[in-house]
Short mmCIF file of C-alpha atoms in Angstrom, two decimals:
data_model
loop_
_atom_site.label_atom_id
_atom_site.label_comp_id
_atom_site.label_asym_id
_atom_site.label_seq_id
_atom_site.Cartn_x
_atom_site.Cartn_y
_atom_site.Cartn_z
CA MET A 180 -16.06 -45.98 -21.85
CA ASP A 181 -15.53 -46.63 -18.11
CA VAL A 182 -15.15 -44.10 -15.43
CA SER A 183 -11.78 -44.46 -13.52
CA ALA A 184 -13.20 -43.86 -10.22
CA ASP A 185 -10.18 -44.20 -7.74
CA GLU A 186 -7.99 -42.08 -10.15
CA ARG A 187 -7.74 -37.81 -10.23
CA TYR A 188 -6.61 -36.04 -12.72
CA GLU A 189 -2.82 -34.95 -12.57
CA SER A 190 -1.53 -34.18 -16.29
CA GLY A 191 -1.30 -35.04 -19.61
CA ASN A 192 -3.90 -32.99 -21.60
CA ARG A 193 -1.69 -30.02 -23.17
CA LEU A 194 -4.87 -27.74 -23.21
CA ILE A 195 -5.65 -28.35 -19.62
CA ASP A 196 -2.06 -28.63 -18.44
CA GLY A 197 -1.14 -25.37 -20.57
CA LEU A 198 -3.32 -23.27 -18.35
CA PRO A 199 -2.21 -20.70 -15.42
CA ALA A 200 -2.26 -22.75 -12.30
CA PRO A 201 -5.21 -21.29 -10.50
CA ASP A 202 -7.11 -21.96 -13.57
CA ARG A 203 -5.85 -25.22 -13.89
CA ALA A 204 -6.85 -26.03 -10.46
CA GLU A 205 -10.95 -25.00 -10.66
CA LEU A 206 -10.67 -26.89 -13.98
CA ILE A 207 -9.48 -30.10 -12.79
CA SER A 208 -11.82 -29.93 -9.78
CA ARG A 209 -14.28 -30.60 -12.26
CA LEU A 210 -12.59 -33.46 -14.37
CA THR A 211 -13.62 -36.90 -14.22
CA MET A 212 -11.09 -39.95 -15.47
CA MET A 213 -12.43 -42.26 -18.01
CA THR A 214 -10.96 -44.96 -19.99
CA ALA A 215 -11.74 -45.72 -23.55
CA GLU A 216 -11.66 -48.89 -25.51
CA GLU A 217 -10.09 -49.00 -29.13
CA ALA A 218 -12.94 -49.03 -31.61
CA SER A 219 -15.76 -47.95 -28.89
CA GLY A 220 -18.19 -45.12 -29.72
CA GLY A 221 -17.78 -41.60 -28.44
CA ILE A 222 -20.40 -39.57 -30.05
CA SER A 223 -22.97 -40.55 -32.55
CA ARG A 224 -23.51 -38.16 -35.65
CA GLY A 225 -26.94 -36.36 -34.66
CA GLU A 226 -26.66 -37.34 -30.95
CA ARG A 227 -26.82 -34.58 -28.17
CA ILE A 228 -23.23 -33.98 -26.97
CA GLY A 229 -23.13 -35.24 -23.35
CA ALA A 230 -19.99 -33.92 -22.01
CA ALA A 231 -16.40 -32.39 -23.47
CA TYR A 232 -13.40 -35.09 -23.84
CA PHE A 233 -9.96 -34.18 -22.94
CA PRO A 234 -7.72 -37.13 -24.28
CA ILE A 235 -4.63 -37.84 -22.27
CA ASP A 236 -3.56 -40.91 -24.43
CA ALA A 237 -6.39 -41.85 -25.92
CA VAL A 238 -7.23 -40.39 -29.56
CA PHE A 239 -10.22 -40.08 -30.64
CA SER A 240 -11.29 -40.08 -34.56
CA VAL A 241 -14.08 -37.53 -36.23
CA LEU A 242 -15.40 -38.98 -39.16
CA VAL A 243 -17.72 -38.12 -42.11
CA GLU A 244 -20.16 -40.48 -43.01
CA LEU A 245 -21.76 -40.75 -46.63
CA SER A 246 -24.88 -42.40 -47.55
CA GLY A 247 -23.57 -45.17 -49.43
CA GLY A 248 -21.42 -46.37 -46.26
CA GLU A 249 -18.04 -45.08 -46.55
CA CYS A 250 -16.74 -43.28 -43.66
CA TYR A 251 -13.77 -41.25 -43.86
CA GLU A 252 -11.44 -39.09 -41.02
CA ALA A 253 -11.94 -35.50 -41.27
CA ASP A 254 -9.49 -35.29 -38.01
CA SER A 255 -8.06 -37.24 -35.21
CA VAL A 256 -8.10 -35.52 -32.01
CA GLY A 257 -5.34 -36.50 -28.98
CA ARG A 258 -3.77 -34.96 -26.02
CA GLU A 259 -3.39 -31.28 -27.66
CA GLY A 260 -6.89 -30.76 -27.92
CA VAL A 261 -10.94 -31.59 -26.68
CA ILE A 262 -14.11 -33.42 -28.11
CA GLY A 263 -16.85 -31.40 -27.88
CA GLY A 264 -15.40 -28.05 -28.28
CA GLU A 265 -18.02 -26.86 -30.65
CA LEU A 266 -20.38 -26.70 -27.69
CA VAL A 267 -19.31 -23.33 -26.79
CA LEU A 268 -20.61 -22.37 -30.57
CA GLY A 269 -23.57 -23.25 -29.43
CA ALA A 270 -23.94 -26.92 -31.11
CA GLY A 271 -25.63 -29.17 -28.69
CA VAL A 272 -25.99 -32.20 -31.19
CA ALA A 273 -23.15 -33.63 -32.96
CA ALA A 274 -23.00 -32.77 -36.92
CA ARG A 275 -19.92 -36.05 -37.14
CA SER A 276 -19.47 -39.10 -35.32
CA VAL A 277 -16.30 -39.27 -32.95
CA VAL A 278 -14.95 -42.97 -32.17
CA CYS A 279 -11.93 -43.81 -30.02
CA GLN A 280 -9.13 -44.68 -32.91
CA VAL A 281 -6.43 -45.48 -29.70
CA GLY A 282 -7.80 -46.87 -26.52
CA GLY A 283 -6.72 -45.09 -23.51
CA ARG A 284 -7.31 -42.29 -20.67
CA PHE A 285 -9.24 -39.15 -21.12
CA ALA A 286 -10.80 -36.79 -18.97
CA GLN A 287 -14.55 -35.86 -19.20
CA MET A 288 -16.63 -32.65 -17.94
CA SER A 289 -19.94 -32.07 -18.00
CA VAL A 290 -21.75 -29.67 -20.41
CA ASP A 291 -22.97 -27.47 -17.74
CA ASP A 292 -18.92 -27.58 -16.15
CA PHE A 293 -17.73 -27.01 -19.42
CA GLY A 294 -20.10 -24.19 -20.31
CA ARG A 295 -19.32 -22.33 -16.69
CA CYS A 296 -15.49 -22.50 -17.37
CA PHE A 297 -15.52 -20.95 -20.70
CA ALA A 298 -17.56 -18.01 -19.56
CA ARG A 299 -15.84 -17.65 -16.21
CA VAL A 300 -11.90 -18.44 -16.97
CA PRO A 301 -10.78 -16.68 -20.03
CA SER A 302 -7.32 -18.61 -20.62
CA PHE A 303 -9.66 -21.69 -20.54
CA ALA A 304 -11.85 -20.06 -23.46
CA ALA A 305 -8.76 -18.86 -25.44
CA ALA A 306 -7.32 -22.38 -24.98
CA VAL A 307 -10.51 -24.11 -26.29
CA HIS A 308 -10.63 -21.47 -29.29
CA ARG A 309 -7.06 -22.67 -30.33
CA ALA A 310 -8.16 -25.93 -30.05
CA LEU A 311 -10.83 -25.39 -32.43
CA LEU A 312 -8.58 -23.32 -34.65
CA MET A 313 -6.24 -26.25 -34.86
CA GLN A 314 -8.92 -28.77 -35.62
CA TRP A 315 -10.19 -26.80 -38.62
CA TYR A 316 -6.78 -25.96 -39.84
CA ARG A 317 -5.71 -29.99 -39.81
CA ALA A 318 -9.09 -31.01 -41.75
CA GLN A 319 -8.82 -27.78 -44.33
CA GLN A 320 -4.99 -29.25 -45.05
CA THR A 321 -6.11 -32.74 -45.17
CA ILE A 322 -8.14 -31.79 -48.46
CA ALA A 323 -4.99 -30.41 -50.19
CA CYS A 324 -3.24 -33.53 -48.88
CA ASN A 325 -5.50 -35.86 -50.08
CA PHE A 326 -5.60 -34.17 -53.38
CA ALA A 327 -1.72 -33.44 -53.62
CA HIS A 328 0.51 -35.86 -52.05
CA THR A 329 1.36 -39.85 -52.56
CA LEU A 330 0.11 -42.72 -50.08
CA VAL A 331 3.34 -43.19 -48.79
CA GLN A 332 3.82 -39.36 -47.80
CA ARG A 333 0.11 -39.33 -46.55
CA CYS A 334 0.46 -42.57 -44.50
CA ALA A 335 3.70 -41.26 -42.96
CA ARG A 336 1.55 -37.81 -42.15
CA TRP A 337 -0.60 -39.81 -40.43
CA THR A 338 1.15 -42.03 -38.42
CA LEU A 339 3.39 -39.18 -36.95
CA LEU A 340 0.09 -37.15 -36.17
CA THR A 341 -1.15 -40.03 -34.48
CA HIS A 342 1.91 -40.42 -32.49
CA ASP A 343 1.65 -37.01 -31.48
CA ALA A 344 -1.71 -37.52 -30.55
CA SER A 345 -1.48 -40.30 -28.34
CA GLY A 346 2.36 -39.44 -26.89
CA ARG A 347 3.19 -43.21 -27.65
CA LEU A 348 5.85 -44.83 -29.92
CA GLU A 349 4.07 -48.13 -30.36
CA PHE A 350 0.23 -47.89 -30.84
CA PRO A 351 -2.70 -49.69 -32.42
CA LEU A 352 -3.51 -48.49 -36.27
CA ARG A 353 -5.90 -51.11 -37.71
CA ALA A 354 -5.99 -51.35 -41.52
CA GLU A 355 -9.79 -49.85 -41.70
CA TYR A 356 -8.78 -47.04 -39.55
CA LEU A 357 -5.76 -46.10 -41.70
CA ALA A 358 -7.92 -46.41 -45.05
CA MET A 359 -10.67 -43.89 -43.26
CA MET A 360 -7.56 -41.70 -42.32
CA LEU A 361 -6.23 -41.69 -46.11
CA GLY A 362 -9.84 -41.91 -47.97
CA VAL A 363 -8.62 -45.16 -49.76
CA GLN A 364 -10.04 -48.81 -49.47
CA THR A 365 -8.66 -50.91 -46.74
CA HIS A 366 -6.77 -53.15 -49.33
CA MET A 367 -4.57 -50.13 -50.45
CA VAL A 368 -3.00 -49.33 -46.99
CA THR A 369 -0.55 -52.56 -46.96
CA GLU A 370 1.69 -51.13 -49.58
CA PRO A 371 2.47 -47.67 -48.41
CA MET A 372 2.81 -49.07 -44.97
CA ALA A 373 5.28 -51.49 -46.33
CA VAL A 374 7.41 -48.88 -48.14
CA LEU A 375 7.72 -46.99 -44.53
CA GLN A 376 9.13 -50.41 -43.05
CA SER A 377 11.54 -51.14 -45.61
CA ILE A 378 13.11 -47.85 -45.22
CA GLY A 379 13.56 -48.25 -41.39
CA ALA A 380 10.64 -45.85 -40.64
CA ILE A 381 8.18 -48.10 -38.73
CA ARG A 382 7.96 -51.52 -37.46
CA ARG A 383 4.50 -52.96 -38.54
CA GLY A 384 2.58 -55.51 -36.36
CA ASP A 385 -0.91 -57.35 -37.27
CA GLU A 386 -2.97 -54.44 -35.86
CA THR A 387 -0.17 -52.13 -34.55
CA VAL A 388 2.76 -49.75 -35.46
CA SER A 389 5.72 -48.79 -33.57
CA ILE A 390 7.94 -45.88 -34.60
CA ALA A 391 11.58 -47.26 -35.51
CA SER A 392 12.61 -43.51 -37.18
CA GLU A 393 10.77 -40.53 -36.34
CA ARG A 394 14.11 -38.66 -38.40
CA ARG A 395 12.95 -41.28 -41.55
CA LEU A 396 9.23 -40.96 -40.81
CA ARG A 397 9.36 -37.67 -41.00
CA GLU A 398 11.25 -37.66 -44.09
CA ALA A 399 8.84 -39.54 -45.90
CA ALA A 400 5.89 -37.06 -44.64
CA CYS A 401 5.01 -34.73 -46.75
CA GLU A 402 4.73 -30.67 -45.87
CA CYS A 403 1.10 -31.21 -44.57
CA TYR A 404 2.49 -32.81 -41.14
CA LEU A 405 4.48 -29.74 -39.99
CA ALA A 406 2.21 -27.40 -41.61
CA PRO A 407 -0.39 -27.10 -38.60
CA VAL A 408 2.97 -27.78 -36.33
CA GLU A 409 3.90 -24.23 -37.23
CA HIS A 410 0.20 -22.99 -37.76
CA ALA A 411 -0.09 -24.35 -33.48
CA LYS A 412 3.44 -22.19 -32.70
CA ARG A 413 1.60 -19.08 -34.27
CA LEU A 414 -1.60 -19.58 -32.37
CA ALA A 415 0.68 -20.54 -28.55
CA SER A 416 2.74 -17.24 -29.35
CA ARG A 417 -0.39 -14.72 -28.96
CA LYS A 418 -0.28 -13.05 -25.59
CA PRO A 419 -2.68 -15.17 -23.00
CA LEU A 420 -5.57 -13.62 -21.58
CA LYS A 421 -5.50 -12.56 -18.03
CA ARG A 422 -8.15 -14.00 -15.44
CA GLU A 423 -10.31 -10.63 -14.10
CA ALA A 424 -10.57 -10.49 -10.36
CA PRO A 425 -13.65 -11.59 -8.95
#
């Protein structure tokens, strides 16, 4: 991952952008712009969490690794959330590995600044809480999804989630990553992607996917795509906290 030395955060992460203007300005002053390549490491399981990441058009995968070498995706985090939010719960060491699934930009904040902002800026604390609640909700939904729905439905869901997380109509989606998302072996992802292409929902390249029809993709997806969207609306409707006068 590389520092974008000449770039200053302007917009792109919804958690940061949704803050009141004074709070947002304070947060921005503590951010460093970074870029990550696809498949580059973010945080390794058992490693100290060195910073919080606020994705802009990068997407990070939270991975569950088993003793036999199998690896499955529990969640993907993009422009709506934060990587490292568990710091506010006292976690200093990563329980799961995080890897960049879709290369792009993100803003980085030091652990110390993250803790200070969380303690001093109520709107930021509330936004981090919502982001963590959404991560847990999506991970729980995925458990049910893997049991209840077909590969085609799940493939459509994960494609939509990656689109939403990155804000792009075209993005890299390698077979091994899709297999980790779906909890299947790599060779099994070819058929559901072919079905989605045949109905005009996507266009599939060697290692990229582009959305041909979001409507058709949504029609092909299971209820587990919209369930977190509706849950996010419920969380957002809660009355925001106001910053106390110093």
